[in-house]
XYZ file of C-alpha atoms in Angstrom:
401
model
C 52.115 77.712 100.316
C 51.494 79.422 103.940
C 54.842 81.159 104.950
C 55.202 85.323 107.217
C 54.490 87.902 106.498
C 56.701 90.333 106.137
C 56.561 94.028 107.078
C 56.231 95.621 103.284
C 53.842 92.841 103.112
C 51.479 93.335 105.669
C 48.038 94.821 105.241
C 48.398 98.748 104.580
C 46.778 100.863 108.071
C 43.696 100.823 109.151
C 44.171 97.275 108.872
C 47.782 96.909 110.479
C 48.497 98.656 113.536
C 50.718 98.073 116.546
C 50.268 94.919 117.622
C 46.749 94.372 115.076
C 46.107 93.770 112.376
C 42.352 93.072 110.773
C 40.629 94.399 114.076
C 37.114 94.192 113.104
C 37.623 93.080 109.599
C 36.419 90.960 106.620
C 38.596 90.092 104.042
C 37.220 88.478 100.474
C 39.911 86.344 98.842
C 39.516 83.802 95.085
C 41.358 81.387 94.912
C 41.379 78.894 91.501
C 40.121 75.160 91.841
C 41.763 72.605 89.864
C 39.185 69.816 91.223
C 35.274 68.666 90.047
C 33.550 68.159 93.449
C 30.463 67.860 95.041
C 32.086 68.503 98.905
C 34.284 70.619 100.465
C 36.109 72.140 103.531
C 39.076 74.677 104.154
C 42.483 74.640 105.376
C 42.873 78.045 107.349
C 46.790 78.594 108.635
C 48.046 79.869 111.523
C 51.270 78.353 111.015
C 53.971 81.838 111.701
C 51.323 84.100 113.740
C 52.866 84.097 117.515
C 49.699 84.328 118.735
C 46.778 82.877 118.726
C 44.094 83.971 115.961
C 40.567 84.088 116.507
C 38.379 83.617 113.352
C 34.955 84.803 113.985
C 33.084 83.561 110.859
C 33.848 82.499 106.956
C 31.772 81.572 104.594
C 33.002 80.804 100.822
C 31.180 81.642 97.670
C 31.389 81.669 93.125
C 32.259 85.460 92.713
C 29.604 87.455 91.052
C 30.229 86.798 86.914
C 33.261 83.757 87.891
C 35.481 86.641 88.334
C 38.760 85.842 90.307
C 40.642 88.976 92.500
C 35.954 90.432 93.030
C 34.756 92.153 95.584
C 31.462 90.652 94.304
C 29.857 88.014 94.892
C 26.977 85.917 93.775
C 24.714 85.732 97.294
C 22.648 83.294 95.969
C 25.479 80.699 95.835
C 26.656 81.676 99.740
C 27.421 79.161 102.455
C 29.115 79.729 106.225
C 31.433 77.286 106.745
C 31.554 75.629 110.170
C 34.511 74.581 112.205
C 34.272 71.336 114.930
C 30.599 72.421 114.873
C 30.970 76.508 115.722
C 31.095 79.241 113.315
C 34.085 80.697 115.088
C 37.636 78.753 115.754
C 40.554 80.353 117.731
C 43.627 78.819 116.389
C 46.686 78.530 118.597
C 50.299 80.193 117.121
C 51.702 77.494 115.193
C 48.539 75.266 114.042
C 45.825 75.274 110.798
C 42.626 74.567 111.112
C 40.235 72.066 109.279
C 37.286 73.285 108.045
C 33.736 70.935 108.734
C 32.667 69.567 104.888
C 30.523 71.132 103.893
C 28.384 70.548 100.112
C 29.042 72.793 97.488
C 29.347 72.021 93.942
C 33.281 73.659 92.872
C 34.065 72.950 88.570
C 37.686 72.639 87.997
C 39.643 75.477 86.240
C 36.524 78.124 87.995
C 37.285 80.190 91.471
C 35.598 80.445 94.646
C 35.671 83.367 97.162
C 36.538 82.937 100.566
C 35.123 85.439 102.780
C 37.026 85.302 106.917
C 35.831 88.181 109.473
C 38.400 88.353 112.758
C 36.262 90.774 114.874
C 39.424 90.688 117.415
C 42.492 90.325 115.142
C 45.302 88.762 115.220
C 47.016 90.326 118.581
C 50.048 90.770 116.613
C 51.917 91.477 113.382
C 53.562 88.472 112.662
C 50.953 86.407 110.539
C 50.392 83.792 108.334
C 49.551 84.596 104.300
C 51.053 83.799 101.234
C 52.476 87.553 99.662
C 52.658 85.649 95.475
C 48.808 85.316 95.006
C 49.066 87.231 91.445
C 44.930 87.400 92.638
C 43.773 90.400 93.861
C 42.059 90.784 97.531
C 39.161 92.595 99.488
C 38.905 94.183 102.747
C 36.898 96.336 104.569
C 35.596 97.056 108.558
C 32.645 94.951 109.638
C 31.256 91.681 108.885
C 30.869 91.677 105.626
C 31.135 87.965 104.980
C 28.113 87.924 103.044
C 27.334 91.037 101.028
C 27.190 91.109 97.620
C 29.973 93.404 97.184
C 32.337 94.752 100.157
C 31.442 98.676 100.486
C 33.081 101.545 103.187
C 35.598 103.856 102.960
C 38.642 102.165 103.418
C 38.018 99.534 101.427
C 41.318 98.124 100.202
C 42.646 95.772 97.875
C 46.480 93.529 97.483
C 47.592 91.029 96.011
C 48.278 89.154 98.734
C 46.482 85.653 100.397
C 45.743 86.093 104.293
C 45.282 82.504 106.380
C 44.148 80.754 104.028
C 46.292 77.517 103.224
C 44.572 74.706 101.623
C 40.922 73.812 99.653
C 40.613 70.132 99.909
C 38.177 68.697 97.487
C 36.472 65.372 97.939
C 37.322 63.079 94.821
C 37.049 59.674 93.408
C 39.968 57.571 94.122
C 40.974 57.651 91.022
C 41.595 61.422 90.574
C 44.914 62.779 91.345
C 47.322 65.308 92.099
C 50.028 67.121 91.112
C 52.008 68.077 94.235
C 54.338 70.950 93.198
C 57.144 72.285 95.109
C 59.042 75.499 93.816
C 59.687 79.416 94.448
C 58.635 82.626 92.380
C 58.845 80.989 89.114
C 56.524 78.735 89.516
C 54.505 80.981 92.269
C 54.191 83.083 88.673
C 56.650 85.898 89.542
C 55.990 88.188 85.769
C 52.711 86.709 85.163
C 49.807 88.351 85.480
C 46.911 89.784 88.266
C 44.035 88.320 88.163
C 44.970 85.935 84.826
C 45.959 83.002 86.120
C 48.414 82.090 83.688
C 51.142 80.938 85.481
C 53.089 78.261 84.353
C 51.489 74.951 86.494
C 48.520 76.940 85.655
C 49.193 76.973 81.772
C 50.200 73.197 82.430
C 46.927 72.548 83.938
C 45.063 74.111 81.294
C 46.694 71.618 78.612
C 46.492 68.294 80.418
C 42.117 69.020 81.248
C 42.492 69.779 77.395
C 43.026 66.302 76.473
C 40.420 63.746 76.063
C 42.727 61.103 78.383
C 40.439 60.609 81.220
C 44.277 60.120 83.453
C 45.379 63.409 82.314
C 42.020 66.053 82.564
C 40.990 64.482 86.765
C 44.251 65.214 87.596
C 44.179 68.392 89.948
C 47.278 70.793 91.489
C 47.844 71.902 94.925
C 50.382 74.567 94.047
C 53.291 74.489 96.692
C 55.331 77.287 95.553
C 56.633 80.153 97.035
C 59.007 83.802 96.151
C 62.587 83.395 97.177
C 62.276 79.704 99.110
C 65.287 78.453 98.972
C 65.936 74.382 99.498
C 68.644 74.540 102.778
C 67.819 76.937 104.039
C 64.429 79.696 105.423
C 64.189 82.774 103.448
C 60.864 83.626 102.411
C 58.746 80.390 103.510
C 61.000 77.692 104.964
C 63.486 75.658 103.380
C 62.019 72.786 100.934
C 63.510 70.358 102.599
C 62.036 70.906 105.855
C 58.791 71.940 104.327
C 58.530 69.012 102.278
C 56.560 66.420 104.558
C 53.839 69.577 105.932
C 52.976 70.665 101.324
C 53.706 67.170 99.981
C 53.723 64.362 101.936
C 50.895 65.546 104.317
C 48.253 66.640 101.700
C 45.543 64.288 100.567
C 45.370 62.973 97.364
C 48.787 63.815 96.509
C 50.017 61.070 93.750
C 53.068 63.174 91.746
C 55.492 65.568 92.801
C 57.274 67.942 90.401
C 60.239 69.849 92.481
C 61.737 73.077 90.737
C 63.912 74.461 93.344
C 67.769 76.029 93.069
C 67.992 79.749 91.399
C 68.005 80.977 95.165
C 70.156 78.222 96.562
C 72.903 78.997 93.863
C 71.636 82.791 93.482
C 72.023 83.995 96.962
C 75.468 81.772 97.982
C 79.006 84.079 97.438
C 79.966 84.185 94.306
C 83.308 82.169 94.529
C 84.267 78.293 93.844
C 84.384 77.540 96.853
C 81.207 78.906 97.946
C 79.867 77.640 94.572
C 81.583 74.248 94.865
C 79.340 73.348 98.375
C 76.096 75.268 97.592
C 76.310 72.266 94.540
C 77.043 69.335 96.074
C 74.326 70.563 98.902
C 71.566 70.569 96.145
C 72.301 67.671 94.716
C 72.267 66.181 98.228
C 69.281 67.151 99.125
C 67.171 66.692 95.448
C 68.652 62.481 96.398
C 66.970 63.617 99.659
C 63.323 64.298 97.769
C 63.449 61.646 96.452
C 63.954 58.896 99.173
C 60.812 60.961 100.944
C 58.419 60.483 97.804
C 59.485 57.173 97.129
C 59.054 55.792 100.904
C 55.173 57.221 100.574
C 55.056 55.946 97.102
C 55.152 58.906 95.535
C 56.696 58.932 91.945
C 58.926 62.780 91.830
C 59.441 64.334 88.790
C 62.505 67.469 88.678
C 62.226 70.582 85.986
C 65.606 71.696 85.664
C 66.900 75.091 86.649
C 66.518 78.393 83.931
C 68.981 81.073 83.008
C 69.330 83.101 85.926
C 71.841 86.257 84.287
C 72.625 89.707 82.709
C 74.199 90.476 80.063
C 77.515 89.936 80.248
C 76.768 88.805 83.686
C 75.908 92.886 85.221
C 74.926 92.529 88.508
C 73.607 96.087 88.499
C 70.795 94.495 86.261
C 70.399 91.078 88.362
C 72.160 90.349 91.062
C 72.253 86.764 90.674
C 74.737 87.078 87.477
C 78.164 85.619 87.520
C 80.039 82.862 85.578
C 80.253 81.016 88.986
C 77.463 80.489 89.846
C 76.451 79.492 86.253
C 78.780 76.912 86.230
C 77.188 75.341 89.588
C 73.674 75.760 87.820
C 74.880 73.471 84.368
C 76.329 71.308 87.054
C 72.905 70.240 88.840
C 71.515 70.685 85.349
C 73.192 67.776 84.842
C 72.412 65.673 87.239
C 69.141 66.127 86.526
C 69.410 65.189 83.513
C 72.129 62.703 83.778
C 71.734 60.911 86.988
C 68.324 59.117 86.369
C 67.985 59.998 90.109
C 64.512 61.574 89.331
C 61.318 59.245 87.572
C 61.603 62.183 84.969
C 63.189 65.095 83.790
C 61.270 68.591 82.333
C 63.970 70.722 80.971
C 62.841 74.045 81.105
C 66.262 75.220 80.970
C 66.550 74.072 77.433
C 63.481 75.521 76.210
C 64.062 78.995 77.454
C 67.725 80.113 77.661
C 69.172 81.910 75.231
C 71.380 79.206 72.442
C 73.830 82.544 71.984
C 74.677 83.392 75.741
C 73.312 80.196 77.187
C 73.879 82.343 80.638
C 70.242 83.903 79.863
C 66.709 83.857 79.548
C 65.910 85.149 75.498
C 64.662 88.237 75.771
C 61.044 87.365 74.697
C 60.412 85.014 77.163
C 61.659 87.311 80.350
C 60.074 89.871 82.370
C 62.371 92.178 82.997
C 64.937 91.064 85.598
C 66.765 88.087 83.598
C 65.436 85.679 86.056
C 62.575 85.883 86.385
C 59.869 84.323 82.911
C 56.844 86.113 80.876
C 53.570 85.011 79.973
C 55.113 83.748 76.887
C 58.277 81.995 78.656
C 56.115 80.197 81.083
C 53.783 79.403 78.421
C 57.247 77.458 76.057
C 57.573 75.922 79.679
C 54.478 74.443 80.611
C 53.961 73.263 76.810
C 57.539 71.527 77.508
C 55.716 69.325 80.807
C 56.646 65.657 79.111
C 52.484 64.556 79.914
C 53.238 61.063 79.771
C 54.961 61.026 82.772
C 51.695 61.240 84.415
C 50.210 57.751 82.083
C 53.649 56.526 82.971
C 53.649 56.612 86.751
C 49.824 56.047 87.496
C 50.494 53.420 89.102
C 53.289 55.444 91.720
C 56.058 53.663 92.935
C 58.129 51.424 94.692
C 58.737 52.399 98.261
C 62.073 51.408 98.032
C 62.706 52.639 93.945
């Protein structure tokens, strides 16, 4: 999911100078592919750039030994991309560019390496990225998009993605994609870098282990961002605002999963008045998600908000901690569970909460900040997802449902 790059998530010098980023630079990034296809195309985003993004050359390849986060590629698989027939393209501020389709075999569950060269860089420090990649990206000077391994005295790596947005894959119409709208928990905060063990990744592993073709052909589009809120911009645009871009306008989406609200509740003041207002607003926003998904014929499932308080509501350990905020979480979760408004419910709260202290995650399942699960927590969440929902709603929903 593209978002504005905060100063702390910009590349380090010398790839970042005042008013100029990635001058004469190659960026090599890997992504996890969730659909098998012989034909693909790449979307590159300048959604949050305030100046043009001049792309000089882009190449794709399979990473060496299929490893995520590596600067090395299998050069036998390199293919250069074109954009409207040209190897280069200048993306206007606020826009995106889609590459021409290319014949390139990708297999679900494997990695794809993307190398981008910017001869002149982007003349701005406002650029588009996805900071929570949980995957290592590499950068060096010069055009090395086809090099077997990135080299150079200034070679650096960071766990962020820059400019890449979405990989489109041609698949038969019988195959479907699930879009996940979420925050840092769905983005995998607390999971391991280069391990692809966010909860949606683990859920994908689970459905693809099935012998049921309704399940084992599902592709996943993780449209989550750390710090994201439903109702207000922050780290990325608010979820209500980005729903069209990240879900409804994406090709092949057949299901929507919403797991958001913790940051709305956690950022709002811990007063009765503020929490009453934010709880009401979050529930109203859920209803908007439902109306818009159903208008597109898409079933929409919601996950209950997981606990976010530290022991004794200690704000030094977790700033969101508050008994008043906890009451809002419980109220919102009651709506998710009992209103019947969503087409399905995934009760993450039930499987990760500490039943002796329901405002807290189980100690064995939290990553240390009392907000984000660890891999064990994400595993329990993925195992709690009712797979029957994908079969029950494989035909979509009525537009007025």
